GROMACS .gro file of C-alpha atoms in nm:
model
  143
    1MET     CA    1   2.115  -0.137   2.448
    2GLU     CA    2   1.947  -0.422   2.566
    3GLU     CA    3   1.728  -0.379   2.864
    4ASP     CA    4   1.669  -0.645   3.126
    5TYR     CA    5   1.324  -0.694   3.181
    6ARG     CA    6   1.330  -0.878   3.480
    7ALA     CA    7   1.560  -0.645   3.670
    8SER     CA    8   1.290  -0.352   3.555
    9SER     CA    9   1.086  -0.189   3.795
   10TYR     CA   10   0.746  -0.196   3.601
   11ASP     CA   11   0.437  -0.204   3.829
   12TYR     CA   12   0.241  -0.448   3.610
   13ASP     CA   13  -0.098  -0.352   3.816
   14GLU     CA   14  -0.030  -0.036   3.737
   15LEU     CA   15  -0.004  -0.121   3.361
   16PHE     CA   16  -0.276  -0.292   3.389
   17VAL     CA   17  -0.530  -0.024   3.539
   18LYS     CA   18  -0.375   0.210   3.304
   19SER     CA   19  -0.454   0.014   2.993
   20LEU     CA   20  -0.823  -0.031   3.131
   21SER     CA   21  -0.884   0.315   3.140
   22LEU     CA   22  -0.783   0.360   2.784
   23PHE     CA   23  -1.118   0.186   2.711
   24SER     CA   24  -1.458   0.384   2.739
   25ILE     CA   25  -1.683   0.302   3.029
   26SER     CA   26  -1.949   0.112   2.791
   27GLN     CA   27  -1.680  -0.122   2.689
   28ASN     CA   28  -1.538  -0.199   3.030
   29ASN     CA   29  -1.915  -0.272   3.138
   30LEU     CA   30  -1.955  -0.487   2.806
   31LEU     CA   31  -1.613  -0.686   2.887
   32LEU     CA   32  -1.736  -0.706   3.228
   33LEU     CA   33  -2.050  -0.857   3.141
   34LEU     CA   34  -1.915  -1.101   2.856
   35LEU     CA   35  -1.666  -1.229   3.126
   36LEU     CA   36  -1.962  -1.290   3.360
   37LEU     CA   37  -2.173  -1.438   3.115
   38PHE     CA   38  -1.836  -1.681   3.004
   39VAL     CA   39  -1.793  -1.764   3.413
   40VAL     CA   40  -2.195  -1.849   3.414
   41LEU     CA   41  -2.181  -2.064   3.098
   42LEU     CA   42  -1.910  -2.236   3.270
   43LEU     CA   43  -2.075  -2.320   3.569
   44PHE     CA   44  -2.368  -2.434   3.425
   45LEU     CA   45  -2.172  -2.661   3.181
   46ALA     CA   46  -1.979  -2.813   3.499
   47PHE     CA   47  -2.317  -2.848   3.648
   48LEU     CA   48  -2.503  -3.007   3.358
   49VAL     CA   49  -2.183  -3.238   3.352
   50PHE     CA   50  -2.210  -3.319   3.715
   51PHE     CA   51  -2.554  -3.381   3.705
   52TYR     CA   52  -2.526  -3.616   3.420
   53ASN     CA   53  -2.261  -3.819   3.606
   54PHE     CA   54  -2.446  -3.849   3.920
   55LEU     CA   55  -2.787  -3.974   3.759
   56GLU     CA   56  -2.575  -4.209   3.567
   57ILE     CA   57  -2.772  -4.134   3.257
   58HIS     CA   58  -2.634  -4.288   2.960
   59PHE     CA   59  -2.800  -4.155   2.633
   60LEU     CA   60  -2.509  -4.000   2.503
   61ALA     CA   61  -2.326  -4.308   2.489
   62ASP     CA   62  -2.638  -4.518   2.357
   63LEU     CA   63  -2.650  -4.219   2.094
   64LEU     CA   64  -2.285  -4.259   1.997
   65THR     CA   65  -2.379  -4.636   1.937
   66ALA     CA   66  -2.663  -4.578   1.769
   67PHE     CA   67  -2.875  -4.742   2.026
   68ARG     CA   68  -2.785  -5.095   1.967
   69GLY     CA   69  -2.716  -5.173   2.280
   70ASN     CA   70  -2.466  -5.329   2.515
   71PRO     CA   71  -2.364  -5.701   2.510
   72VAL     CA   72  -2.490  -5.888   2.836
   73SER     CA   73  -2.237  -5.931   3.056
   74LEU     CA   74  -2.253  -6.244   3.325
   75THR     CA   75  -2.010  -6.355   3.590
   76TYR     CA   76  -2.000  -6.696   3.611
   77ASN     CA   77  -1.807  -7.050   3.595
   78PRO     CA   78  -1.836  -7.191   3.280
   79SER     CA   79  -1.767  -7.546   3.379
   80SER     CA   80  -2.091  -7.489   3.613
   81GLN     CA   81  -2.378  -7.736   3.559
   82LEU     CA   82  -2.597  -7.444   3.599
   83TYR     CA   83  -2.438  -7.264   3.340
   84LYS     CA   84  -2.444  -7.562   3.102
   85SER     CA   85  -2.814  -7.641   3.165
   86VAL     CA   86  -2.943  -7.279   3.162
   87ALA     CA   87  -2.751  -7.012   3.062
   88SER     CA   88  -2.586  -7.170   2.753
   89LYS     CA   89  -2.881  -7.227   2.607
   90CYS     CA   90  -3.074  -6.898   2.674
   91ARG     CA   91  -3.043  -6.688   2.348
   92ILE     CA   92  -3.117  -6.346   2.568
   93LEU     CA   93  -2.839  -6.395   2.777
   94HIS     CA   94  -2.620  -6.411   2.455
   95GLY     CA   95  -2.759  -6.084   2.300
   96ARG     CA   96  -2.766  -5.714   2.354
   97PHE     CA   97  -2.965  -5.519   2.611
   98LEU     CA   98  -3.089  -5.142   2.571
   99PRO     CA   99  -3.302  -4.986   2.783
  100THR     CA  100  -3.577  -4.749   2.642
  101PRO     CA  101  -3.392  -4.399   2.528
  102TRP     CA  102  -3.629  -4.183   2.754
  103LEU     CA  103  -3.557  -4.359   3.042
  104SER     CA  104  -3.170  -4.366   3.050
  105SER     CA  105  -3.086  -4.384   3.379
  106PRO     CA  106  -3.165  -4.624   3.656
  107HIS     CA  107  -3.276  -4.347   3.890
  108LEU     CA  108  -3.489  -4.214   3.595
  109GLN     CA  109  -3.613  -4.552   3.577
  110THR     CA  110  -3.703  -4.604   3.969
  111ALA     CA  111  -3.864  -4.293   3.974
  112PHE     CA  112  -4.113  -4.404   3.653
  113LEU     CA  113  -4.185  -4.694   3.854
  114SER     CA  114  -4.273  -4.542   4.155
  115LEU     CA  115  -4.455  -4.231   4.053
  116VAL     CA  116  -4.621  -4.332   3.732
  117ALA     CA  117  -4.622  -4.696   3.647
  118LYS     CA  118  -4.801  -4.940   3.858
  119SER     CA  119  -4.628  -5.231   4.030
  120PRO     CA  120  -4.817  -5.542   4.052
  121HIS     CA  121  -4.950  -5.626   4.379
  122VAL     CA  122  -4.747  -5.922   4.492
  123THR     CA  123  -4.888  -6.080   4.838
  124TYR     CA  124  -4.639  -6.301   4.998
  125LYS     CA  125  -4.637  -6.523   5.306
  126ARG     CA  126  -4.340  -6.522   5.554
  127LEU     CA  127  -4.168  -6.846   5.634
  128PHE     CA  128  -3.935  -6.902   5.927
  129PHE     CA  129  -3.700  -7.183   5.912
  130LEU     CA  130  -3.470  -7.320   6.201
  131SER     CA  131  -3.155  -7.485   6.152
  132PHE     CA  132  -2.920  -7.675   6.339
  133PHE     CA  133  -2.680  -7.338   6.365
  134SER     CA  134  -2.942  -7.119   6.456
  135LEU     CA  135  -3.083  -7.345   6.751
  136ALA     CA  136  -2.722  -7.349   6.829
  137PHE     CA  137  -2.655  -7.026   6.841
  138VAL     CA  138  -2.944  -6.946   7.047
  139PHE     CA  139  -2.845  -7.188   7.316
  140PHE     CA  140  -2.506  -7.118   7.361
  141CYS     CA  141  -2.509  -6.726   7.312
  142ARG     CA  142  -2.792  -6.622   7.548
  143PRO     CA  143  -2.689  -6.386   7.809
   0.00000   0.00000   0.00000
């Protein structure tokens, strides 16, 4: 006679505890330690993936493309005079770009430039231009 397992009154929690009690205490501790190690490893891997994406590191993508770089992408109007006179004749804009592999993140590049490299000293003079619209704004929008 076939039994209907859905209708049976097995207490699955009790069966699970009984099956665990068949192991010795040292085996239970080993299983618990392996389970804990697996969970810690998964959390560490998730943290590495998050950190890799958060810092926008592209070393693995560069490694998969054999460090050949990516084509330079421009947003432009091909019928503009500026493109015809400058961008169409510049070989660099039609080539590939690859940053250094050891600075494969824009955040790492910024940190390197601010902490290690010496940026050139730039002096500038601030100029203030008044136009018709700025004068009209000052004149008509005074409180």
